[in-house]
Structure formats: C-alpha cells, structure tokens
PDB file of C-alpha atoms in Angstrom:
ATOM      1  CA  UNK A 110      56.098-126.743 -64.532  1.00 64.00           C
ATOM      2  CA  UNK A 111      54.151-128.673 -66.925  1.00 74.00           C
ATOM      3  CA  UNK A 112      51.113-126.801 -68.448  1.00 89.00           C
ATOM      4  CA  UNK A 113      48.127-127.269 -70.128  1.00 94.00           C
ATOM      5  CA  UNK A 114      46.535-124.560 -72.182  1.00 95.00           C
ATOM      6  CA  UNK A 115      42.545-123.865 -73.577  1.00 96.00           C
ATOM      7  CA  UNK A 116      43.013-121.198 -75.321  1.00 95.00           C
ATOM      8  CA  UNK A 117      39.355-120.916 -75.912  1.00 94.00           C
ATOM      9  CA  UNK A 118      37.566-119.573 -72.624  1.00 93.00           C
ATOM     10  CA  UNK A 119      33.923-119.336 -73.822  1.00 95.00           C
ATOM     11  CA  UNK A 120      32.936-121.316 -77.516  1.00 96.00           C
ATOM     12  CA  UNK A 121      29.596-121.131 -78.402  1.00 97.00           C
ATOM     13  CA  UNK A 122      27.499-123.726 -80.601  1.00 97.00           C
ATOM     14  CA  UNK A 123      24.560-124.326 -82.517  1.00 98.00           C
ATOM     15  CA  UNK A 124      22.215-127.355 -81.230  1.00 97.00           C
ATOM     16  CA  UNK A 125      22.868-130.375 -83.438  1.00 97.00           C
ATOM     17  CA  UNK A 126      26.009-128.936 -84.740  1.00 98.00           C
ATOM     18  CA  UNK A 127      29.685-130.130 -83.825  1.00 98.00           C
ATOM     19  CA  UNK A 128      32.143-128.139 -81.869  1.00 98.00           C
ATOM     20  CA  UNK A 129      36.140-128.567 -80.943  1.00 98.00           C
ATOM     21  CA  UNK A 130      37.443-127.561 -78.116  1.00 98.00           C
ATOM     22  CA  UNK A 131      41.103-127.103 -77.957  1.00 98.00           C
ATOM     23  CA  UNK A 132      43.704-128.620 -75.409  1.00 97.00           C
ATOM     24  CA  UNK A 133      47.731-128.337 -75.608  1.00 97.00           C
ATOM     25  CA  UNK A 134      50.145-129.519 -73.519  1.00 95.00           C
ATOM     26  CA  UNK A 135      53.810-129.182 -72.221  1.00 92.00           C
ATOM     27  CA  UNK A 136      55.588-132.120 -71.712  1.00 88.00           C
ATOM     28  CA  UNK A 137      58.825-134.158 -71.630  1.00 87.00           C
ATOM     29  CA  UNK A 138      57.527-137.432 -70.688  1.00 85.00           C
ATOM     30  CA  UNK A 139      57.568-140.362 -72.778  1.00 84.00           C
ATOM     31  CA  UNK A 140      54.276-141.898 -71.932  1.00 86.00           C
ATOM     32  CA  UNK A 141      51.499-139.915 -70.563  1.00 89.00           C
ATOM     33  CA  UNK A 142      47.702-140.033 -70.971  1.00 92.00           C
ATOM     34  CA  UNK A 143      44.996-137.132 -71.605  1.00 94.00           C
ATOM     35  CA  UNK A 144      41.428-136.857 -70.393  1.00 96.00           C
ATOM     36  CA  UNK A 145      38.480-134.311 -70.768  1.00 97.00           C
ATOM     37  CA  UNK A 146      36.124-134.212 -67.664  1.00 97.00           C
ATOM     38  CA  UNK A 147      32.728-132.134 -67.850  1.00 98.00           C
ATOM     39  CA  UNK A 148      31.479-129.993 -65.005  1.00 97.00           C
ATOM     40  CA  UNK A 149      28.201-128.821 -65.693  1.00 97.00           C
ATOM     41  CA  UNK A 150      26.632-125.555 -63.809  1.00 95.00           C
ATOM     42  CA  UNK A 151      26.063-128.124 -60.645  1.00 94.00           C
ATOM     43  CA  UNK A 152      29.381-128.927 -60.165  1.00 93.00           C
ATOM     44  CA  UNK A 153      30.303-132.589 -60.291  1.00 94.00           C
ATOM     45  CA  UNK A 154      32.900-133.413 -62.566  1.00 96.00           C
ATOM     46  CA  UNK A 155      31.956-135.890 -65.029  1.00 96.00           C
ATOM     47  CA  UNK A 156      34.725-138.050 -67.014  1.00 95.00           C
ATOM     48  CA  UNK A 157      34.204-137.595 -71.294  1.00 97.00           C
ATOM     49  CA  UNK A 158      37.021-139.181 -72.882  1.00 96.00           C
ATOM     50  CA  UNK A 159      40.823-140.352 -72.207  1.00 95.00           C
ATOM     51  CA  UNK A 160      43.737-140.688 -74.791  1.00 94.00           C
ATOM     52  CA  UNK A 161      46.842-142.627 -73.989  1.00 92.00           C
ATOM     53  CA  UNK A 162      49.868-141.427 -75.657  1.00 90.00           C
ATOM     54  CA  UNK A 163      50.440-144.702 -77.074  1.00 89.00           C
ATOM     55  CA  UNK A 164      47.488-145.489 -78.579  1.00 88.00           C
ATOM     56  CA  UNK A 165      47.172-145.766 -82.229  1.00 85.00           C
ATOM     57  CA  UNK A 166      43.816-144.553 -82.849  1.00 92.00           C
ATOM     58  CA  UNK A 167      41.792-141.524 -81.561  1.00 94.00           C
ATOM     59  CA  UNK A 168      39.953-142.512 -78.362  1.00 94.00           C
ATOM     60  CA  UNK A 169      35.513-142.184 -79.485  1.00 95.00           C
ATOM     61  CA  UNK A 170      33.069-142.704 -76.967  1.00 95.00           C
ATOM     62  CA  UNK A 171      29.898-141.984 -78.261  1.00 97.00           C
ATOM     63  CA  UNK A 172      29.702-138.329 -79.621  1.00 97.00           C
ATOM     64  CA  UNK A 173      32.645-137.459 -77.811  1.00 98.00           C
ATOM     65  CA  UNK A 174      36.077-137.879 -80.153  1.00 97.00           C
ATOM     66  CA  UNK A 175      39.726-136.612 -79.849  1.00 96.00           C
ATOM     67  CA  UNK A 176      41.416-135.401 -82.074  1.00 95.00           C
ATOM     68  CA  UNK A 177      45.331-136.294 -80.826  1.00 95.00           C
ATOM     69  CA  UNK A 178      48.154-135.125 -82.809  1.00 94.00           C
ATOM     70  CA  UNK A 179      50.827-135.654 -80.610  1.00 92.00           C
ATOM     71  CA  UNK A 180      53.942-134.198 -82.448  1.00 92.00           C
ATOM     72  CA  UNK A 181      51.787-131.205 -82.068  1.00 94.00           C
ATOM     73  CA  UNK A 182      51.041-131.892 -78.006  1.00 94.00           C
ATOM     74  CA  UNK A 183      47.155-131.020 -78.668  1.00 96.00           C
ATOM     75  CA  UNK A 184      44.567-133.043 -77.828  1.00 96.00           C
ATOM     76  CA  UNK A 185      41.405-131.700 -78.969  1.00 97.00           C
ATOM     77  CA  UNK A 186      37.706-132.861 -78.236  1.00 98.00           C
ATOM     78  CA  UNK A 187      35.219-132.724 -80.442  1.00 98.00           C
ATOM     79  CA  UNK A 188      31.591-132.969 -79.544  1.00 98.00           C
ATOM     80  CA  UNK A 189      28.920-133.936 -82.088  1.00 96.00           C
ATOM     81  CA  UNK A 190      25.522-133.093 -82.586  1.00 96.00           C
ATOM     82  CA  UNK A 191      26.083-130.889 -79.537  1.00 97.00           C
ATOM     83  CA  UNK A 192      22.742-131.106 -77.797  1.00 98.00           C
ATOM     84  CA  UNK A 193      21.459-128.217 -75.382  1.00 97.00           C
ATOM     85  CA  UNK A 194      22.905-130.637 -71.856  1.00 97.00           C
ATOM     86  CA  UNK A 195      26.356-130.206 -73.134  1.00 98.00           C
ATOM     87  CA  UNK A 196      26.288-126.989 -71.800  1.00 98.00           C
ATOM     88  CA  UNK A 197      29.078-126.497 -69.561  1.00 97.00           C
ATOM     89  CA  UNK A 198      32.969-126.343 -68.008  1.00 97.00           C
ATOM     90  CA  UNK A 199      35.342-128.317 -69.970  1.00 98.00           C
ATOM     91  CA  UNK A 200      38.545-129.077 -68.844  1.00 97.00           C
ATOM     92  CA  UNK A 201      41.719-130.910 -69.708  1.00 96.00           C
ATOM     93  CA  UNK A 202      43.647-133.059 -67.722  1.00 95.00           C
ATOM     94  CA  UNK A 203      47.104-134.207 -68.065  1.00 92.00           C
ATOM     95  CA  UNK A 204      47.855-137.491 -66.243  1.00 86.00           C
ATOM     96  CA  UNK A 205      51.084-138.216 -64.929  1.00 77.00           C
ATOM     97  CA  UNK A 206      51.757-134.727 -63.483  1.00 79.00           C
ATOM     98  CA  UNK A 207      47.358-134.315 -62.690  1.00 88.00           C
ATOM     99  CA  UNK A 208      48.033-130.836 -64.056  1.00 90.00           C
ATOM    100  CA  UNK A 209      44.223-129.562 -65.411  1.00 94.00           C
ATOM    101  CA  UNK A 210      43.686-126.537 -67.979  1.00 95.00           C
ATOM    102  CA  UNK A 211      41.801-123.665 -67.160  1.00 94.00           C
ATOM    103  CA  UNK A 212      38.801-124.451 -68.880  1.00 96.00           C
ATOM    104  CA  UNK A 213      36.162-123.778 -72.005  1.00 97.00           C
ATOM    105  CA  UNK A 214      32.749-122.712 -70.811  1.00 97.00           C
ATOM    106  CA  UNK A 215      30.468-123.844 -73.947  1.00 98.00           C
ATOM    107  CA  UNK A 216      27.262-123.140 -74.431  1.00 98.00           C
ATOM    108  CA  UNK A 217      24.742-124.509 -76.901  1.00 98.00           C
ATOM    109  CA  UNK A 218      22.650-122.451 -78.329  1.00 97.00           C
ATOM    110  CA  UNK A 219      18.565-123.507 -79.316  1.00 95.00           C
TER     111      UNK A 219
ATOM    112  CA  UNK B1466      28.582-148.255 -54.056  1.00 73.00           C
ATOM    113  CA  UNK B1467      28.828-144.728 -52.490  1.00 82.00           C
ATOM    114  CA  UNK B1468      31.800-143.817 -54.859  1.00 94.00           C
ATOM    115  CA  UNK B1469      33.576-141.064 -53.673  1.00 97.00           C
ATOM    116  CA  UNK B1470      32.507-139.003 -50.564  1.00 97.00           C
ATOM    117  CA  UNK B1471      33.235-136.170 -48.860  1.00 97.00           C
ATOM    118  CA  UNK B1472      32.810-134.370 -45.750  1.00 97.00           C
ATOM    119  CA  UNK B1473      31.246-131.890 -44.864  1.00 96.00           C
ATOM    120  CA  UNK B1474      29.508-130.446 -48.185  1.00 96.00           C
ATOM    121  CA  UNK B1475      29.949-126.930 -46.783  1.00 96.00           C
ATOM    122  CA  UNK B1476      31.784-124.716 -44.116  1.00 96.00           C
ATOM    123  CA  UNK B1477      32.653-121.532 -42.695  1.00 97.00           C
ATOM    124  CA  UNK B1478      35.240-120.635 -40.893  1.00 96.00           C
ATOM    125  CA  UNK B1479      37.117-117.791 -39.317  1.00 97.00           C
ATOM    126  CA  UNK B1480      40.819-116.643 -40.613  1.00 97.00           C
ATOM    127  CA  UNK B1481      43.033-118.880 -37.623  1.00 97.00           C
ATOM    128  CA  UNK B1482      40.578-121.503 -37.731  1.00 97.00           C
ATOM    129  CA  UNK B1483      41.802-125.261 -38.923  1.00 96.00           C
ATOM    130  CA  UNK B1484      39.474-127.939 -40.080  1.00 96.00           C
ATOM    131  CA  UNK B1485      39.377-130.725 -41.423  1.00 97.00           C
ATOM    132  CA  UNK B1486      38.240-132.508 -44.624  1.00 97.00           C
ATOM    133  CA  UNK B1487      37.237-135.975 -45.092  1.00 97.00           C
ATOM    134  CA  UNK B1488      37.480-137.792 -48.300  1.00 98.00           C
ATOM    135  CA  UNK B1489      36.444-141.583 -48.179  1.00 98.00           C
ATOM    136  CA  UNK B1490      36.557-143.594 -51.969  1.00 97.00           C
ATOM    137  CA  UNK B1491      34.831-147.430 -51.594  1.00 95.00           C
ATOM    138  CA  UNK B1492      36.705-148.725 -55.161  1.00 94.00           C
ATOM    139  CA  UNK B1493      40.155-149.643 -53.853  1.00 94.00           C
ATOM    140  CA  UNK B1494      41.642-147.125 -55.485  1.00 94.00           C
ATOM    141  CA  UNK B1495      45.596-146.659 -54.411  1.00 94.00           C
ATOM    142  CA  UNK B1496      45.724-142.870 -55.510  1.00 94.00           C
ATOM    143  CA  UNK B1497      44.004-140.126 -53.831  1.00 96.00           C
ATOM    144  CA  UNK B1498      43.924-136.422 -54.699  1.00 97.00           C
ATOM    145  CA  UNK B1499      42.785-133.194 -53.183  1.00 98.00           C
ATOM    146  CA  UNK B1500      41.958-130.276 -55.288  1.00 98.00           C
ATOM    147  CA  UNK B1501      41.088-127.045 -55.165  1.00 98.00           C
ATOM    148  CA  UNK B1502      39.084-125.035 -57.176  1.00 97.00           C
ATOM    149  CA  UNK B1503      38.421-120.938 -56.778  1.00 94.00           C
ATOM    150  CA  UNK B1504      36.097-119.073 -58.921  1.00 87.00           C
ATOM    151  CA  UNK B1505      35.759-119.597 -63.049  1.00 81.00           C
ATOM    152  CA  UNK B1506      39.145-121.451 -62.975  1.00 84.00           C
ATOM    153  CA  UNK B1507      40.311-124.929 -63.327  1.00 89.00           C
ATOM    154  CA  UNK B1508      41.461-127.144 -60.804  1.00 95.00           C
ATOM    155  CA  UNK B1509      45.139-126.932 -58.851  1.00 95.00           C
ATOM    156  CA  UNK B1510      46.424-130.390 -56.987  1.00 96.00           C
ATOM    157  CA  UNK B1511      47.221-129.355 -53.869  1.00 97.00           C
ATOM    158  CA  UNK B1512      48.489-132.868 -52.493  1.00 97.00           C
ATOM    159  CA  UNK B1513      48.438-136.270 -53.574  1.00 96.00           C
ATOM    160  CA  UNK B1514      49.011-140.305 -52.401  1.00 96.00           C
ATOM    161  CA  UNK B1515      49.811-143.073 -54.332  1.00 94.00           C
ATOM    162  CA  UNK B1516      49.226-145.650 -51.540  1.00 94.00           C
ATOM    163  CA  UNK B1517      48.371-145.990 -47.873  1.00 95.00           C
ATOM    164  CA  UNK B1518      51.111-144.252 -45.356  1.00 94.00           C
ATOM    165  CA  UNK B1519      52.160-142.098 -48.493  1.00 95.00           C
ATOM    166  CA  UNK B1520      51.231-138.188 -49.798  1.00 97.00           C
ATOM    167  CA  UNK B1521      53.241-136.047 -52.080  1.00 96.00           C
ATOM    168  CA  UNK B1522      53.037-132.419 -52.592  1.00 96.00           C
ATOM    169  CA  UNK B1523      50.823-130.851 -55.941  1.00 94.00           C
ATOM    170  CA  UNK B1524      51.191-127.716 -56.980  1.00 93.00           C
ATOM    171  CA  UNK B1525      49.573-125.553 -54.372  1.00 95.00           C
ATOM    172  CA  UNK B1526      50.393-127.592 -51.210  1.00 97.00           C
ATOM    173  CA  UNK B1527      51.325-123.970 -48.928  1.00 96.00           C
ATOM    174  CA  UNK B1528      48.841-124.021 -45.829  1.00 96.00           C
ATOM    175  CA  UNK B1529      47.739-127.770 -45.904  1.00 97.00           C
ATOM    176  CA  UNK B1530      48.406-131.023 -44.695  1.00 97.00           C
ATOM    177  CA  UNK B1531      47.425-134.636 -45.849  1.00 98.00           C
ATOM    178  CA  UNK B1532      47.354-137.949 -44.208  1.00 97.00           C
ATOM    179  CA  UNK B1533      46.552-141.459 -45.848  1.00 97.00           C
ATOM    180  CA  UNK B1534      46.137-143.814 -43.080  1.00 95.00           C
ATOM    181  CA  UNK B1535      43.821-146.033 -44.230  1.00 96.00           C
ATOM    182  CA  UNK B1536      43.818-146.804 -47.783  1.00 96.00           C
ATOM    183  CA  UNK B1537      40.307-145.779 -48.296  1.00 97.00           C
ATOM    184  CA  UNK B1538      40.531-142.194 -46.847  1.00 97.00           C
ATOM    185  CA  UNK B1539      42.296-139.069 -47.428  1.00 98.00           C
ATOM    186  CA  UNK B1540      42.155-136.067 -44.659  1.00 98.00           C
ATOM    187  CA  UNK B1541      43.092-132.345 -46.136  1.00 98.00           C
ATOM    188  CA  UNK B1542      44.111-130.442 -42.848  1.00 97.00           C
ATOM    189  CA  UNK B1543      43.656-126.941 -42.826  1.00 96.00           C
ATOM    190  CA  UNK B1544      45.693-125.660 -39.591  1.00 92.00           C
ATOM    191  CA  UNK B1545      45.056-121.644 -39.996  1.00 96.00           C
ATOM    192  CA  UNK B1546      42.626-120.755 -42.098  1.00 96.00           C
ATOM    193  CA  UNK B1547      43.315-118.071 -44.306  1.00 97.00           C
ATOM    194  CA  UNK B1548      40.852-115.913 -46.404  1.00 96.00           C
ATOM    195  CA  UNK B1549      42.442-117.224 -49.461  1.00 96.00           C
ATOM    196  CA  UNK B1550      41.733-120.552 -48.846  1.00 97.00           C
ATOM    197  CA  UNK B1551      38.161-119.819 -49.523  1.00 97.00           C
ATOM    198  CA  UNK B1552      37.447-122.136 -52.702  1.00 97.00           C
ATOM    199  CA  UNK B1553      35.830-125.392 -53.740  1.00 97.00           C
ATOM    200  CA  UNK B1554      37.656-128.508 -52.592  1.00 98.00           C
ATOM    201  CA  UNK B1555      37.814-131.895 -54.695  1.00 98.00           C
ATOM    202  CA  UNK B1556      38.928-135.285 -53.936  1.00 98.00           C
ATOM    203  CA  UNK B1557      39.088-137.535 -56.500  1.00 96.00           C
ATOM    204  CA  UNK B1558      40.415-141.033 -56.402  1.00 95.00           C
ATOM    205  CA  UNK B1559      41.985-143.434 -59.274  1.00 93.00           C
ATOM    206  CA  UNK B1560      43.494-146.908 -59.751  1.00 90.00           C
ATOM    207  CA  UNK B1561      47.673-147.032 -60.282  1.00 87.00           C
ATOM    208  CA  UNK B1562      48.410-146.080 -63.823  1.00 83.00           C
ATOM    209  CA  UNK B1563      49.448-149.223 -66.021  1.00 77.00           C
ATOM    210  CA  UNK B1564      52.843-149.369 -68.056  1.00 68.00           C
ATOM    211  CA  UNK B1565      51.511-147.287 -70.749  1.00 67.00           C
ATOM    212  CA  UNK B1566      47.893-146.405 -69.494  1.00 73.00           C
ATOM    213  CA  UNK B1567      46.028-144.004 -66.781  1.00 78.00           C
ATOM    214  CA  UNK B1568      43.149-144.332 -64.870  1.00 86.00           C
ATOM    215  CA  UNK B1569      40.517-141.791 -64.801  1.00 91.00           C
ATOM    216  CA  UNK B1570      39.886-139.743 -61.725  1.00 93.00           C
ATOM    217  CA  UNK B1571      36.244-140.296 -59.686  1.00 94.00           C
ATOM    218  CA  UNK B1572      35.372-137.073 -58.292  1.00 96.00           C
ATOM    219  CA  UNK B1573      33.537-136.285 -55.042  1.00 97.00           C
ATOM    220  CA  UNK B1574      30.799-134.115 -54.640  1.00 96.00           C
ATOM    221  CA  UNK B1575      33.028-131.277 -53.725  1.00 97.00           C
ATOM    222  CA  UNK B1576      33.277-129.042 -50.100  1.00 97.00           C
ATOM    223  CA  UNK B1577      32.206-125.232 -50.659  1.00 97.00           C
ATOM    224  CA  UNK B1578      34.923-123.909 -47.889  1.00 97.00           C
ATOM    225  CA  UNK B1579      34.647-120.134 -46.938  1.00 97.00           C
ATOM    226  CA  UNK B1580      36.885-118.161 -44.607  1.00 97.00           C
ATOM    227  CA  UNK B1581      35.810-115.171 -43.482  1.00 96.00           C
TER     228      UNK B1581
END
C-alpha cells in the first residue's frame, strides 16, 4: 500500500518565526497531486496548499509554501511568520490513492 | 451554500446496533469519501465514489457499507456496531481530478460515533 510518512509528530515554533513540516511519500504513479489540510483543536479540516506533480514551480498561497522535490517523494510545507492560530494538526494527503499521513501537531509558542 | 453536511453530529450506540450516516455535498461534486478518524491519528478512507450508482472500497472498508444514489449524497451503513468502530467520521467531497491535476477535498463537520 501506498504510504505517506510525517516523521515529525509534535514541532514546536516561535511566533513570527518559520517552521517546515515534513511529508514523504510512496508511490509508483506517474501523475499524482499533494495537499496539506489543517485541523485545528475544533476539528474541521481546513485545506492549506496543493502541489501537482507536474507543476513546475512550488505551489505559495500566502504564508503557506511547499517545498516539492519530487525525485526525493517529499513534499514539505513551510509556514511563515507562524502566528499563535497556526496552532494545530497537520496532515498530508496524497491524491490519487486519498491515502493521509499521520500527522504533525505544531504549536506556536508566544 | 451549505457545503458539506452531515448527519447526525453525534451518536451512541450499543455493540449490534447499525446506523446510519448521512453525508449531503451542494457543489456537484462527482467524488465522495467517508473517513474515519480515531484518537491523535490521521485519517483512513474507508470507502469511496467517483459518481452516482458507484463506491469503491478504501483502506479500512471491514464492517461498512456505502451507497451513492443520488449524486449529492453518500450513506456510510454501519450494520453491527462494534466497539472499535468508535471514532470520528468524515465525509468529504471533490470535483473529478483533471489529466494532470486534483481537486481538493471539502470536509464536513464530522460525526463523533461511540459504541459502547
């Protein structure tokens, strides 16, 4: 089975400081795309950031980047200026197989 | 637009109970996914549709059943309810994935299911 690993289960970062989170991936397919989703302590699950595996350039949306090296199946996010909100579950997702990673709990520190 | 719903928000049952849950999405999405969640983990597909009249098995379909009868709503059956079933259910719902792109998943609020 395909499988996504975050090796990182708890990160921790200063407010206003940046912070990667780590995502790798098994895979065999030829195209494929990668998103992060959010779940804060309420528990919706909030969509960050997706990266096809065809695209040229890193997917940014606002302080949210990836950082997609794909001979190297990792797809990392990278949060800047982490504020005190970004506290929370991150996951990864794979699409194609919808195979999620077990998740980073990161919490921002004052 | 409601986005995606589900019902109920919370339920108990008793271990040989079935249920079941309701997912409705109001964006015309043709895929439909139920999740499952348990305690400081991430999430497991447990089935899937890519259209109306169709489902597909995830990786944790044991104990459940799906229909898609109507393109805007996905049922999770639960036919005897086991105490490991207890967990937080997601549906999510996204368009069809393009030659070379993917959609991103809209979550429901999520069902807090426990069996006793």
């Amino acid at each position: 089975a395909q499988k996504i690993t975050q090796t990182q289960p708890g990160m921790f970062v200063q407010e206003k400081e940046a912070v990667t989170l780590d995502c790798t991936y098994d895979t065999s397919d030829p195209s494929y795309g990668l998103f992060w989703y959010k779940q804060p302590s309420s528990g919706e699950m909030i969509f960050l950031i997706y990266q096809g595996s065809y695209d040229q350039q890193n997917a940014t949306e606002g302080r949210y980047s990836l950082n997609f090296q794909k001979a190297r199946k990792s797809a990392n996010l990278v949060i800047s200026a982490s504020q005190l909100g970004d506290s929370a579950m991150y996951f990864c997702l794979k699409g194609q197989n919808f195979v999620f990673g077990p998740g980073t709990r990161l919490s921002v520190l004052p | 637009n409601a986005g995606v719903t589900q019902t109920p928000k919370f339920r108990v049952l008793k271990t040989g109970q079935s249920m079941t849950l309701l997912c409705a999405q109001d964006m015309n999405h043709e895929y439909m996914y139920w999740y499952r969640q348990d305690p400081g983990m991430g999430l497991r597909l447990i089935h899937y549709s890519v259209g109306e009249g169709t489902t597909a098995k995830g990786e944790v379909p044991d104990g459940y059943n799906v229909s898609r009868l109507k393109k805007q709503n996905f049922l999770l059956g639960l036919e005897s309810a086991a105490p490991s079933q207890t967990s937080v259910y997601f549906c999510a719902s996204s368009g069809a994935p393009g030659l070379s792109s993917y959609n991103e998943q809209f979550f429901g609020p999520g069902t807090r299911l426990t069996v006793l």
